[in-house]
PDB file of C-alpha atoms in Angstrom:
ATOM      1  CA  UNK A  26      26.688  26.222 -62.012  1.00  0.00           C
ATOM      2  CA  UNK A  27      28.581  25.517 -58.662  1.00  0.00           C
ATOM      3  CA  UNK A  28      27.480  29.283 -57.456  1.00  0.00           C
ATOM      4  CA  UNK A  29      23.841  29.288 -58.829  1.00  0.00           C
ATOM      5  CA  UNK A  30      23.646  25.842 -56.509  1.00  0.00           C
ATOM      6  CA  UNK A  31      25.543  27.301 -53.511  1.00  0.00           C
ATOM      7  CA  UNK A  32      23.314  30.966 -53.494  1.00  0.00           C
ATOM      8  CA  UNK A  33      19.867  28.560 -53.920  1.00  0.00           C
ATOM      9  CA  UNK A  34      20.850  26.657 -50.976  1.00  0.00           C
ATOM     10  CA  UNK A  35      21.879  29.511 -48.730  1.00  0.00           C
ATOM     11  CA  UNK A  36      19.041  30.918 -50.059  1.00  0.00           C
ATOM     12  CA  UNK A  37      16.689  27.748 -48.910  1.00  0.00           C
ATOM     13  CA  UNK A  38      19.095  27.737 -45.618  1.00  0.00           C
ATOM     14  CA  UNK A  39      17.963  31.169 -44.337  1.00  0.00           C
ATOM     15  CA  UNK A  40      14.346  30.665 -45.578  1.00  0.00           C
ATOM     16  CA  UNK A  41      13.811  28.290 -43.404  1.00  0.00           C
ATOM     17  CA  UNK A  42      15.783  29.560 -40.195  1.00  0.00           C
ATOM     18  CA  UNK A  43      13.508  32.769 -40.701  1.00  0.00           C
ATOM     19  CA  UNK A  44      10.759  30.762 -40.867  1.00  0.00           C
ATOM     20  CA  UNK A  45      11.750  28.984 -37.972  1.00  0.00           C
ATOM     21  CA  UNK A  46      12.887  31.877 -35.892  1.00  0.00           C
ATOM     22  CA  UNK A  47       9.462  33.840 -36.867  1.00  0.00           C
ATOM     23  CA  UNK A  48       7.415  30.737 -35.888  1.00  0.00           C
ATOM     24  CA  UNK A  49       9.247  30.471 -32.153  1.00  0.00           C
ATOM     25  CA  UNK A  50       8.642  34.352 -31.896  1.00  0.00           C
ATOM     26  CA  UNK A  51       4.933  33.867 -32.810  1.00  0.00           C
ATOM     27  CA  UNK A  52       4.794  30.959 -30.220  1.00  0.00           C
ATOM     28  CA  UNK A  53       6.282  32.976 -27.586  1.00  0.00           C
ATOM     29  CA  UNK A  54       3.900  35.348 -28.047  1.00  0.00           C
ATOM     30  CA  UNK A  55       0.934  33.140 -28.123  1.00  0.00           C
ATOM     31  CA  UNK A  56       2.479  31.646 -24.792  1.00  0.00           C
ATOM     32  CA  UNK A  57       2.513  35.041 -23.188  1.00  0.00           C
ATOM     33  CA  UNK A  58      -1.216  35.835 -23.979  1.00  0.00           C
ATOM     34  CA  UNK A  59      -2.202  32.621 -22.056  1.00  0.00           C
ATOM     35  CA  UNK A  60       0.579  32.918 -19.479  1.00  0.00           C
ATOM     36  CA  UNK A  61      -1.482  35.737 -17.991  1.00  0.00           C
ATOM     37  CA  UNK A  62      -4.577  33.320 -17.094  1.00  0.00           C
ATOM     38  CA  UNK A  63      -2.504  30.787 -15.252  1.00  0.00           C
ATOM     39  CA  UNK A  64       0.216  33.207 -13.295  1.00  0.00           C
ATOM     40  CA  UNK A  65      -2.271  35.116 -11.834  1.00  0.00           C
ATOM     41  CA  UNK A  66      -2.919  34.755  -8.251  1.00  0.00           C
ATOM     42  CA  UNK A  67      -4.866  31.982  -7.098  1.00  0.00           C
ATOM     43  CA  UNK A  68      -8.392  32.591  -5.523  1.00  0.00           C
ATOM     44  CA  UNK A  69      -9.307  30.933  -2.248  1.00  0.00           C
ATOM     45  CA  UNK A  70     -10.488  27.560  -2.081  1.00  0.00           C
ATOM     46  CA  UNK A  71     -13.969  26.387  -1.481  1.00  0.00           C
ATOM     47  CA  UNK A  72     -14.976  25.978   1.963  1.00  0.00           C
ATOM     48  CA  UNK A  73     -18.428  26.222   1.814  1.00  0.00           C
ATOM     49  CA  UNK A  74     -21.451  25.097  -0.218  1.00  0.00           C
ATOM     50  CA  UNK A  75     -24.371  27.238   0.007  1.00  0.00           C
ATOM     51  CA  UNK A  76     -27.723  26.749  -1.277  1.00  0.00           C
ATOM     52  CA  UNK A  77     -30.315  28.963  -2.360  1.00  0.00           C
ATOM     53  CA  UNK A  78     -34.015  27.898  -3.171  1.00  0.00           C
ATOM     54  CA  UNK A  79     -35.739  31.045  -4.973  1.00  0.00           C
ATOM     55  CA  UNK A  80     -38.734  31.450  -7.003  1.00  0.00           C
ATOM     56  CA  UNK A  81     -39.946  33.763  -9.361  1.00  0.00           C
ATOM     57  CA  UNK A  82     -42.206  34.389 -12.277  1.00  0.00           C
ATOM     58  CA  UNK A  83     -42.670  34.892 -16.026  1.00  0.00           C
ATOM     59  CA  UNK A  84     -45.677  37.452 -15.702  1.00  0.00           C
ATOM     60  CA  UNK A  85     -48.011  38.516 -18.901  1.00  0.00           C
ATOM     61  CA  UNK A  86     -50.628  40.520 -19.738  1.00  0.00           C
ATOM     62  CA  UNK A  87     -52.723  41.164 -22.418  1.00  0.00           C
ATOM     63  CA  UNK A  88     -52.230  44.710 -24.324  1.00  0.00           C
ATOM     64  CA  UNK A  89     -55.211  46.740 -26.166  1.00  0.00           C
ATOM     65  CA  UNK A  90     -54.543  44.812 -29.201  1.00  0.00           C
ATOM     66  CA  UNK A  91     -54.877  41.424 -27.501  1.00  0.00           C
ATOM     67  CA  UNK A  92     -51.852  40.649 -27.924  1.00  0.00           C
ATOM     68  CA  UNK A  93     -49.252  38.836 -25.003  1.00  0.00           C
ATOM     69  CA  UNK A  94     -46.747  41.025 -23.604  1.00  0.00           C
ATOM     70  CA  UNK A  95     -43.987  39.922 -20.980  1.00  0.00           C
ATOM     71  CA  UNK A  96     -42.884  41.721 -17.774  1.00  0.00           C
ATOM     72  CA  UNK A  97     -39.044  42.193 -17.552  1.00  0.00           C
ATOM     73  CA  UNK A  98     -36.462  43.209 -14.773  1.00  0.00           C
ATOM     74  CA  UNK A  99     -32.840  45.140 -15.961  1.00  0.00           C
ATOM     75  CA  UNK A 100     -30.616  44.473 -13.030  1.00  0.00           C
ATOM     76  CA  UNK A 101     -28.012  46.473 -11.782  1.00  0.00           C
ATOM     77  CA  UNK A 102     -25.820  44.639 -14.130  1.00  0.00           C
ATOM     78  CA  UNK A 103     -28.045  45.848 -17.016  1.00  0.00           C
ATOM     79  CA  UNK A 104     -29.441  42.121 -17.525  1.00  0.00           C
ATOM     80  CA  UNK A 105     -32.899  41.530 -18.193  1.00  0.00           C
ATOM     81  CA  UNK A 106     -34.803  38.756 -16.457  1.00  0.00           C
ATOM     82  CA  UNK A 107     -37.624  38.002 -14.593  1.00  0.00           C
ATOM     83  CA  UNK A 108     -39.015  38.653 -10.891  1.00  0.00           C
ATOM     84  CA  UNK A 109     -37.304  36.474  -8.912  1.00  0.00           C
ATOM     85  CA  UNK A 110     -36.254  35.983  -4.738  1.00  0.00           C
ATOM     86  CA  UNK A 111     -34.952  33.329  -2.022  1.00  0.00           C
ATOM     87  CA  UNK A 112     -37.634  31.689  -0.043  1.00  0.00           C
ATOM     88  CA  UNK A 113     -38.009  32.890   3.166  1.00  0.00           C
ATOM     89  CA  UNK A 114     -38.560  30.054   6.064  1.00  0.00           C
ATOM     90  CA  UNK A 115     -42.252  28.994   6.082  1.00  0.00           C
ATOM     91  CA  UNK A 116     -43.028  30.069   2.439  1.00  0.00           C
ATOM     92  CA  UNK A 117     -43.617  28.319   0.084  1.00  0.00           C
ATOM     93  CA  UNK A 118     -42.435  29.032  -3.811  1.00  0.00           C
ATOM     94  CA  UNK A 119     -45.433  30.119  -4.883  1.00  0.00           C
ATOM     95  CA  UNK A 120     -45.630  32.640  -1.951  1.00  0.00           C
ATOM     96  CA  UNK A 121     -42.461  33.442  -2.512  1.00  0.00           C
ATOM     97  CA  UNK A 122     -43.331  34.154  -6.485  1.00  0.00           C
ATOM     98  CA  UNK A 123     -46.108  36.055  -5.257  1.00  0.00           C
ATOM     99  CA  UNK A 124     -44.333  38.650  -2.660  1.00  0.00           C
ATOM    100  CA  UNK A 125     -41.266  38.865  -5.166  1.00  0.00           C
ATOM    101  CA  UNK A 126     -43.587  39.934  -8.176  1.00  0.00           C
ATOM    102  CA  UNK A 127     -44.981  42.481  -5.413  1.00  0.00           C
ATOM    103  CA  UNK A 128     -41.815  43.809  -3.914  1.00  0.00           C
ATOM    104  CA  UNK A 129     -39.687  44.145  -7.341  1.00  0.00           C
ATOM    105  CA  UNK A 130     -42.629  45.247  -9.823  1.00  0.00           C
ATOM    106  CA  UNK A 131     -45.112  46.633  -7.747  1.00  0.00           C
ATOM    107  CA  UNK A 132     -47.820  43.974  -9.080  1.00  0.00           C
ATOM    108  CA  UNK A 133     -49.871  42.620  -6.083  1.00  0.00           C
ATOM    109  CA  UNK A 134     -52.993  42.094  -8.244  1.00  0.00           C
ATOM    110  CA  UNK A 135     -51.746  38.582  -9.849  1.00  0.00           C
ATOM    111  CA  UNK A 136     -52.862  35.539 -10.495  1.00  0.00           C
ATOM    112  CA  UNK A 137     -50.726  32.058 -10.654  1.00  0.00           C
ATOM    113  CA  UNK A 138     -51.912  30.793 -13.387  1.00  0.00           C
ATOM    114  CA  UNK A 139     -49.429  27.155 -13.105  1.00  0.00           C
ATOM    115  CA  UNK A 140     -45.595  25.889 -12.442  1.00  0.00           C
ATOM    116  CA  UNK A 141     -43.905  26.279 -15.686  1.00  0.00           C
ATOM    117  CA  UNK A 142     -40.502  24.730 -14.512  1.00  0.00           C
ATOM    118  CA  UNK A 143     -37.216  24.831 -12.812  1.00  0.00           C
ATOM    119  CA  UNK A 144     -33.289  26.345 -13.144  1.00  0.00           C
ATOM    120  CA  UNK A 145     -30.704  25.677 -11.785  1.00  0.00           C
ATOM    121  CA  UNK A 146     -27.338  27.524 -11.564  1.00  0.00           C
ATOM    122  CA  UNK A 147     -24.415  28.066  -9.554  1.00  0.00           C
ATOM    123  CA  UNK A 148     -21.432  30.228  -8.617  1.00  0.00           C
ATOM    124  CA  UNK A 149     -19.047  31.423  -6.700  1.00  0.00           C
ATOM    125  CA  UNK A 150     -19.217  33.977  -3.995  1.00  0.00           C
ATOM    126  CA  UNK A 151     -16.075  34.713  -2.263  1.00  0.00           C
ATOM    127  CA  UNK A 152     -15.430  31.309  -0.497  1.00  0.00           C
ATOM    128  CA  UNK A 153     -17.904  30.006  -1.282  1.00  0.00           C
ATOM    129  CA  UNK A 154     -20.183  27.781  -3.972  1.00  0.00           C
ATOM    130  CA  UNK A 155     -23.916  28.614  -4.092  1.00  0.00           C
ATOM    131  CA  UNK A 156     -26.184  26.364  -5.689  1.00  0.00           C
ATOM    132  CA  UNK A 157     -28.980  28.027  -7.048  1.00  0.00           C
ATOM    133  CA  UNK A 158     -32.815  26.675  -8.100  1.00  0.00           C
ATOM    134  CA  UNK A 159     -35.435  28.644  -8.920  1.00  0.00           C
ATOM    135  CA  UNK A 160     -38.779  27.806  -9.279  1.00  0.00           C
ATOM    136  CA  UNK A 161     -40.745  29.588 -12.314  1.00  0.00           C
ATOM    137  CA  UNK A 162     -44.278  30.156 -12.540  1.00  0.00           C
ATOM    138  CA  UNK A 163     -46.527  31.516 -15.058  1.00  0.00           C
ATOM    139  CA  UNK A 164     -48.728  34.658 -13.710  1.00  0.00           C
ATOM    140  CA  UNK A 165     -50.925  36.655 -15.233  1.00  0.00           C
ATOM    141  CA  UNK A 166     -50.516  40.526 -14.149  1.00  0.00           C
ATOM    142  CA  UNK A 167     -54.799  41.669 -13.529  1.00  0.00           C
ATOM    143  CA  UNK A 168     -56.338  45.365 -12.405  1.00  0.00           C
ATOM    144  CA  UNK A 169     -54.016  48.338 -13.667  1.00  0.00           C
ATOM    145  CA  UNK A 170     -50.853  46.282 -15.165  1.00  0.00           C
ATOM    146  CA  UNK A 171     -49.791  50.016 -16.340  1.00  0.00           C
ATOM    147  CA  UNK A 172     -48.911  50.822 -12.331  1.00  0.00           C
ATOM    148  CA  UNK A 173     -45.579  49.112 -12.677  1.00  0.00           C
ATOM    149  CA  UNK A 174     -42.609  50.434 -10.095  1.00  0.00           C
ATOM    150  CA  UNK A 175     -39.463  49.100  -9.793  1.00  0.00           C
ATOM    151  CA  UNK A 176     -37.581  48.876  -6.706  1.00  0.00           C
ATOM    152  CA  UNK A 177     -33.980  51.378  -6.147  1.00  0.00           C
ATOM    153  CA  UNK A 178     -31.276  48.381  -7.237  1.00  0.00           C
ATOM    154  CA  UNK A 179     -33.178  47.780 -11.082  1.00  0.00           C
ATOM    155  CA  UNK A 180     -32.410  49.644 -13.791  1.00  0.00           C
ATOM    156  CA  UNK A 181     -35.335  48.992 -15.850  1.00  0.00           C
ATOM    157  CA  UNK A 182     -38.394  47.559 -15.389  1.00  0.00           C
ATOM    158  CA  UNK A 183     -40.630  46.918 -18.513  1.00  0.00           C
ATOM    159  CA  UNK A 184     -42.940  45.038 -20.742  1.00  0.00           C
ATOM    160  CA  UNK A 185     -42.020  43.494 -24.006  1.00  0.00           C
ATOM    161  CA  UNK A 186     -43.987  41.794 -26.520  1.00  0.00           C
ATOM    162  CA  UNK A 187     -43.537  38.301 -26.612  1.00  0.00           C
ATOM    163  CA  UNK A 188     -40.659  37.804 -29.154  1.00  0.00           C
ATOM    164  CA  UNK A 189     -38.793  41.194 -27.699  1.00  0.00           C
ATOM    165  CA  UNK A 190     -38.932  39.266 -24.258  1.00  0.00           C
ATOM    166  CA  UNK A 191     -37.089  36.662 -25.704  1.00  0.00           C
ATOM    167  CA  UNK A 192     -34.199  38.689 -27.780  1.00  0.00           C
ATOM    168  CA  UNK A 193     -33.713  41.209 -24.569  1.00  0.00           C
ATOM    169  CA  UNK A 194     -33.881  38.190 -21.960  1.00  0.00           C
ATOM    170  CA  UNK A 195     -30.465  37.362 -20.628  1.00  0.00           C
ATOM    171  CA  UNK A 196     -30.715  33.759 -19.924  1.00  0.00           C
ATOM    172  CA  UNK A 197     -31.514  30.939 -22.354  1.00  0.00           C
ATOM    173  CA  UNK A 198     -33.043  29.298 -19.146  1.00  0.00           C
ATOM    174  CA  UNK A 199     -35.389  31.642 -18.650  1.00  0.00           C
ATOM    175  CA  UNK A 200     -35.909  32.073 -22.165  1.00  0.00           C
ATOM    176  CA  UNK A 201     -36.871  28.645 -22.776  1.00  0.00           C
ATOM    177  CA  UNK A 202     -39.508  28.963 -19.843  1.00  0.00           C
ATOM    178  CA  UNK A 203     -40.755  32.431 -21.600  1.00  0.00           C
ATOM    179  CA  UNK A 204     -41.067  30.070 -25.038  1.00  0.00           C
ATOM    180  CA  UNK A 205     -43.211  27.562 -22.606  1.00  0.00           C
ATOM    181  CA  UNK A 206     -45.584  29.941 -20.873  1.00  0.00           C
ATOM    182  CA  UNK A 207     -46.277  31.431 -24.229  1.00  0.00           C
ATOM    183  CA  UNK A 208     -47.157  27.535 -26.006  1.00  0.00           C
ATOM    184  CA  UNK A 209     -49.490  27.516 -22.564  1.00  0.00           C
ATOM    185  CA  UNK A 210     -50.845  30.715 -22.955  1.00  0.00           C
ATOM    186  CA  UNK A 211     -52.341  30.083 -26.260  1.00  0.00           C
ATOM    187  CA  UNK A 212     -52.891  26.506 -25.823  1.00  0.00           C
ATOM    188  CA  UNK A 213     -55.328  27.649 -22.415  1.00  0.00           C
ATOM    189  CA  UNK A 214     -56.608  30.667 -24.502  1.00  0.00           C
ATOM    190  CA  UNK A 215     -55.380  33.102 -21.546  1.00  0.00           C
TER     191      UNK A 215
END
């Protein structure tokens, strides 16, 4: 009886400094995975805050079916979102909405049909922390809406039907502002 007890309790001995020993080594290693994001060389502080007023647009037109369809821009990140630029000195957002709608799809035959909202965002550039708002507008695309050209920097520049818009769109923000114009597009009959 003496030995069954001794062997059970070496037995329960080395169970649990295996255990032990296999825990610490799993800690360790969980330790080094997050050791890398907190030995890694600091970045620079802040010494600057920046910010940037833009506007842009959520433009739409109306396909031979009738039925609403949303002008996208794909970065050169491979993003989708809207028409968008800084405000130049002078301008005003909807100007600005205007001439960016112009410059990065080619549309100049628009209309601005009403404000639809604002985002803000930030971050960092280098040194320093921009604060970004942009100012969105609804605007209906008129004349040939087919004559679309993006600028060199896009990757893609296209038009989605309503509910594509929203699954390609990269920003919630912008996709809640999509959601709006569309609840004002039918609500105005446009």
């Amino acid at each position: 009886l003496v030995p069954i007890i001794q062997v059970s309790l070496l037995t329960a001995y080395w169970e649990r400094r295996i255990s032990f020993l296999w825990r610490n080594k799993m800690a360790n290693k969980k330790v080094e995975h997050f050791r890398k994001y907190f030995h890694r060389t600091r970045r620079s502080s802040i010494q600057e805050i920046v910010r940037e007023p833009t506007a842009g647009g959520v433009i739409f037109r109306r396909n031979q079916k009738n039925e609403v369809e949303i002008l996208l821009i794909q970065d050169s990140k491979d993003r989708w979102t809207i028409p968008k630029g800084h405000i130049e000195e002078g301008e005003t957002a909807q100007e600005t909405a205007k001439r960016e709608i112009g410059e990065e799809a080619g549309l100049h035959d628009v209309e601005i049909i009403g404000w639809l909202g604002k985002i803000n965002f930030r971050y960092r550039r280098i040194d320093k922390l921009v604060l970004m708002t942009t100012q969105v507008f609804l605007v209906k695309a008129l004349g040939n809406t087919d004559a679309i050209q993006k600028e060199d920097w896009m990757n893609g520049l296209k038009w989605f039907s309503f509910y594509d818009a929203l699954d390609e769109i990269e920003y919630d923000d912008i996709g809640k502002l999509i959601i709006l114009a569309m609840k004002r597009i039918r609500q105005e009959n446009l």
